[in-house]
Tab-separated table of C-alpha atoms in Angstrom:
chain	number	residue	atom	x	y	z
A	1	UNK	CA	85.849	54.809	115.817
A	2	UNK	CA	82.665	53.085	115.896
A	3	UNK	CA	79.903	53.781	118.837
A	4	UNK	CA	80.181	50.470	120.330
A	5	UNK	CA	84.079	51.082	119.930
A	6	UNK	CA	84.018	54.217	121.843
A	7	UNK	CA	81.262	52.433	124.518
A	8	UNK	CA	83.944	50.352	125.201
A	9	UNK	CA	86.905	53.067	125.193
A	10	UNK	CA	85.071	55.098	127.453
A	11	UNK	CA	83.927	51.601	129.927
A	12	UNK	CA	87.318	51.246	130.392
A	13	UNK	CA	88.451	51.256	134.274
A	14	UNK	CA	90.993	54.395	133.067
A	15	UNK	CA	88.488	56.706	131.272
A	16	UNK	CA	86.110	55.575	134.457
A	17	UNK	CA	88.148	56.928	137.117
A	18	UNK	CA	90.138	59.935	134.972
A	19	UNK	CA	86.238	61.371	134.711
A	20	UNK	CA	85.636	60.364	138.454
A	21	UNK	CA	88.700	62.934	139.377
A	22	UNK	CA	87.688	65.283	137.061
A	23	UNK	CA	89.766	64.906	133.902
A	24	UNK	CA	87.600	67.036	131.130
A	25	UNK	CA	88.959	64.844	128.699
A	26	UNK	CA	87.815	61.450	129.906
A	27	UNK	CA	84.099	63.187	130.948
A	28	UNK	CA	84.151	64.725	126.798
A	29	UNK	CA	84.878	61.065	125.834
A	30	UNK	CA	81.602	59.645	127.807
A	31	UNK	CA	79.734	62.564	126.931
A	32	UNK	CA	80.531	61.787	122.871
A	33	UNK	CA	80.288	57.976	123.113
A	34	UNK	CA	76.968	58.504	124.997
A	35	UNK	CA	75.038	61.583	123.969
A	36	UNK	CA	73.212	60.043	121.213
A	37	UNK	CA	72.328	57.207	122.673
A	38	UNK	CA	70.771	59.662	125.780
A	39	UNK	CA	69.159	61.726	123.118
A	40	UNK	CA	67.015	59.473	121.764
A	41	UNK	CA	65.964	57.633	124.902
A	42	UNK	CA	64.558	61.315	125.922
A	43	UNK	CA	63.248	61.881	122.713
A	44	UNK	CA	61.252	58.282	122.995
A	45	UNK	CA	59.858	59.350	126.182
A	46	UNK	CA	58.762	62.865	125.419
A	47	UNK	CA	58.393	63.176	122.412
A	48	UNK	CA	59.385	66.590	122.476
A	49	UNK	CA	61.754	67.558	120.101
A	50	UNK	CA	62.540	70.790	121.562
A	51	UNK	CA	63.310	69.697	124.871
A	52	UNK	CA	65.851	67.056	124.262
A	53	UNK	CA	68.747	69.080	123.693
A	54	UNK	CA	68.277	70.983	127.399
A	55	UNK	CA	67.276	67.064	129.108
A	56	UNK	CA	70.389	65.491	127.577
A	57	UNK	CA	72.058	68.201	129.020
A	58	UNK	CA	70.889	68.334	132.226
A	59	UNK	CA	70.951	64.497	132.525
A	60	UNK	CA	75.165	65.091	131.505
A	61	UNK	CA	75.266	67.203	134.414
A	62	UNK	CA	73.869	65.489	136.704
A	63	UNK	CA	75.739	62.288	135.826
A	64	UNK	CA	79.269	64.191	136.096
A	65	UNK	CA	78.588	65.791	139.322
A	66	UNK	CA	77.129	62.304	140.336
A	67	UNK	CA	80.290	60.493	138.505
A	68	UNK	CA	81.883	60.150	142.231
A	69	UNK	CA	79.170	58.138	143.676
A	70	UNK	CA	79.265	55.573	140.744
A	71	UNK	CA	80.147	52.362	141.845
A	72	UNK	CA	79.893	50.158	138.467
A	73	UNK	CA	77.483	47.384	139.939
A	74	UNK	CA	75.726	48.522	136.733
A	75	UNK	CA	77.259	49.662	133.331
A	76	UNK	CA	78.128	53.533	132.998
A	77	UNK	CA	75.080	53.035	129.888
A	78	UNK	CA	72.625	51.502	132.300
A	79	UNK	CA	73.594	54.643	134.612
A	80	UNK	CA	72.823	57.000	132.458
A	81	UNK	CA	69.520	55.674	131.037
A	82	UNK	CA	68.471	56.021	134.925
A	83	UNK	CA	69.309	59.535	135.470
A	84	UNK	CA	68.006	60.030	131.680
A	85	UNK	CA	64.328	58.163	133.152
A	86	UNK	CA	64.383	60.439	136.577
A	87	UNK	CA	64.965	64.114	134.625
A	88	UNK	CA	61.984	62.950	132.165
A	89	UNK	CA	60.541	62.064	135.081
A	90	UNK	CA	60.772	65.983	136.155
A	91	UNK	CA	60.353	67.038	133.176
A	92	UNK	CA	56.857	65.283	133.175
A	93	UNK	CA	55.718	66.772	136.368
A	94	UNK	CA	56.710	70.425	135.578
A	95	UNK	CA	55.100	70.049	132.553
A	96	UNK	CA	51.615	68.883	133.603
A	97	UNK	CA	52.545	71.331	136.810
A	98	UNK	CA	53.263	74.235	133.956
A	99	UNK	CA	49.841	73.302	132.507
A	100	UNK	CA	48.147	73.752	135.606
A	101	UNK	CA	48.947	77.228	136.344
A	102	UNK	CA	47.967	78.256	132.433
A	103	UNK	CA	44.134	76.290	133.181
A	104	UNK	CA	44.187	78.323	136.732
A	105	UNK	CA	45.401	81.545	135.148
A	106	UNK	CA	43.067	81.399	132.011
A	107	UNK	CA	40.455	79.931	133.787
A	108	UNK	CA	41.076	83.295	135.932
A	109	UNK	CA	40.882	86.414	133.276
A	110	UNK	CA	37.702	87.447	133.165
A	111	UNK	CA	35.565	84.273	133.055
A	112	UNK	CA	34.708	84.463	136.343
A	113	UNK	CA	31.059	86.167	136.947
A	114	UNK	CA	31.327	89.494	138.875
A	115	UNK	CA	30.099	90.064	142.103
A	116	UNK	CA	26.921	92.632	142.052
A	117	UNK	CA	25.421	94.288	144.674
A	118	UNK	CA	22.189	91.579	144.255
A	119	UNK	CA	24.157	88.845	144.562
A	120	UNK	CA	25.791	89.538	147.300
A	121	UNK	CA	22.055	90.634	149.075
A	122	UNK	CA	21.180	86.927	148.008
A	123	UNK	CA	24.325	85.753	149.729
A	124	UNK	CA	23.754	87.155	152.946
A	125	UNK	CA	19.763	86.520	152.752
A	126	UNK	CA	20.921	83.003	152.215
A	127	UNK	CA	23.151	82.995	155.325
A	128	UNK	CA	20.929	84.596	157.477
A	129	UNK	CA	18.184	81.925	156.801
A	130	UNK	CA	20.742	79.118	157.147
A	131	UNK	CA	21.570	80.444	160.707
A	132	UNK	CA	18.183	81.121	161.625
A	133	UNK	CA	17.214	77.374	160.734
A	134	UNK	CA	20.473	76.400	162.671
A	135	UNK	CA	19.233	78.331	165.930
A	136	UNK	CA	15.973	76.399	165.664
A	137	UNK	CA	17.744	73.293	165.884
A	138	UNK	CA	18.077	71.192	169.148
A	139	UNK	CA	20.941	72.207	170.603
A	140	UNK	CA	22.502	68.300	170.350
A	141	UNK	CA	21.548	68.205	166.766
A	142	UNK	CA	22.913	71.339	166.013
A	143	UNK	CA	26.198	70.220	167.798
A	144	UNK	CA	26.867	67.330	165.933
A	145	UNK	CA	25.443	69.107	162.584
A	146	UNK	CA	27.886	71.953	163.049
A	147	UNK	CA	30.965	69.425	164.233
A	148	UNK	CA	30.814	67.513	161.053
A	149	UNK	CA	29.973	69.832	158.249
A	150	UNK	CA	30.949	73.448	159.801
A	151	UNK	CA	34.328	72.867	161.597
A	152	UNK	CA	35.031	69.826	159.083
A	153	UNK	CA	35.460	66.933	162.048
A	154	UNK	CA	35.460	63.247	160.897
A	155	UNK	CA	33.172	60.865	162.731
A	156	UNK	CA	35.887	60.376	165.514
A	157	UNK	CA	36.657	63.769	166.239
A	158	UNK	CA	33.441	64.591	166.632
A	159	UNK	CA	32.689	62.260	168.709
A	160	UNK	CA	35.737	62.851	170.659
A	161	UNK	CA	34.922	66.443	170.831
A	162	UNK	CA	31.388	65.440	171.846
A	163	UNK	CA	31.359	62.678	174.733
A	164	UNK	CA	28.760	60.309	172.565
A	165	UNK	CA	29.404	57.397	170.284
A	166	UNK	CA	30.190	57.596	166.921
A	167	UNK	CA	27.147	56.271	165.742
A	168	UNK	CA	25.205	59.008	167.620
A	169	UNK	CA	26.810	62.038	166.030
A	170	UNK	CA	25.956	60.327	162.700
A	171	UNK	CA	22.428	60.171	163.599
A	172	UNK	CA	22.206	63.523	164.973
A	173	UNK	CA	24.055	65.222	162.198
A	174	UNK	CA	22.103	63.510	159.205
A	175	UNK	CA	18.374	64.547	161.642
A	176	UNK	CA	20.063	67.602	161.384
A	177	UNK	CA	20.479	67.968	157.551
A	178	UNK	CA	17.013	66.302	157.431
A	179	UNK	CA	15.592	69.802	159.387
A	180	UNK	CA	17.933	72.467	158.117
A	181	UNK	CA	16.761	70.971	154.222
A	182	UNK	CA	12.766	71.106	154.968
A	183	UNK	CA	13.371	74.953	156.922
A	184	UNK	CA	15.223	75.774	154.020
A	185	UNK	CA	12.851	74.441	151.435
A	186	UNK	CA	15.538	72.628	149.924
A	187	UNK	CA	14.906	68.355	149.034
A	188	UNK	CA	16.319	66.069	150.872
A	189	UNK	CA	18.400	63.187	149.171
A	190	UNK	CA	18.607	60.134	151.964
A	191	UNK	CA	21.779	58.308	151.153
């Protein structure tokens, strides 16, 4: 029997609704007439040899336990190349999700510098100058400068939080960064 003989065979109204109850036989004649056909579709879009075998699977499976909810507006082909597109779909994602982790977890082992007793002096010097300069600050400047880059508040929030207008705690915070820069001897880039 020819593919686009057993296409039809399986297309048939009988073979349709034997697999919708369940008959093993009818779903082993759409999984034969179709496999190939779902193979290669999933080999087109990954490219991944390897993987077809365990896609075209899963895509099987999830056709047969969806086989109840077909309706035929489309043809049982048509179906199949959509559930075929959504597992590549997830197959995608885990994939660049799988390559994530192994950047993170490389990225991880040993690359990163370790912490010596210097650097962390350094830190805290660092922090105790930054809190000096922010105790020098007037206290509405230092408001607004600790609103918006401290607790992380949009211009709203802050100005919500604050009782002024929006515009104010924009002014205030940038006169702020303007200060903390020149007490910290660090330049200041007006953007």
């Amino acid at each position: 029997m020819t593919s686009r003989a057993a296409v039809r065979d399986v297309e048939s109204a009988a073979v349709l609704a034997a697999a919708q109850d369940g008959d093993k036989a009818a779903q082993a004649a759409i999984f034969e007439a179709y496999k190939d056909r779902v193979a290669r579709q999933v080999f087109r879009m990954t490219g991944d040899a390897s993987s077809v075998d365990d896609l075209v699977q899963e895509v099987f499976i999830s056709a047969f336990s969806a086989l109840g909810r077909f309706r035929g507006d489309a043809q049982l082909g048509t179906w199949l190349y959509t559930i075929a597109a959504n597992r590549v779909r997830n197959w995608w994602d885990s994939q660049r999700r799988r390559r994530r982790r192994e950047d993170i977890a490389s990225a991880s082992t040993g690359d990163e510098p370790v912490a010596t007793p210097e650097a962390d002096f350094e830190a805290t010097q660092q922090r105790e100058r930054l809190y000096r300069a922010l105790g020098e600050l007037p206290d509405k400047l230092r408001e607004s400068f600790v609103a918006r880059a401290i607790e992380g508040m949009n211009l709203h929030e802050a100005s919500a939080a604050l009782g002024v207008p929006i515009s104010t705690v924009s002014y205030r915070t940038r006169r702020a960064e303007q200060l903390l820069c020149a007490a910290l001897g660090l330049p200041w880039r007006d953007e």
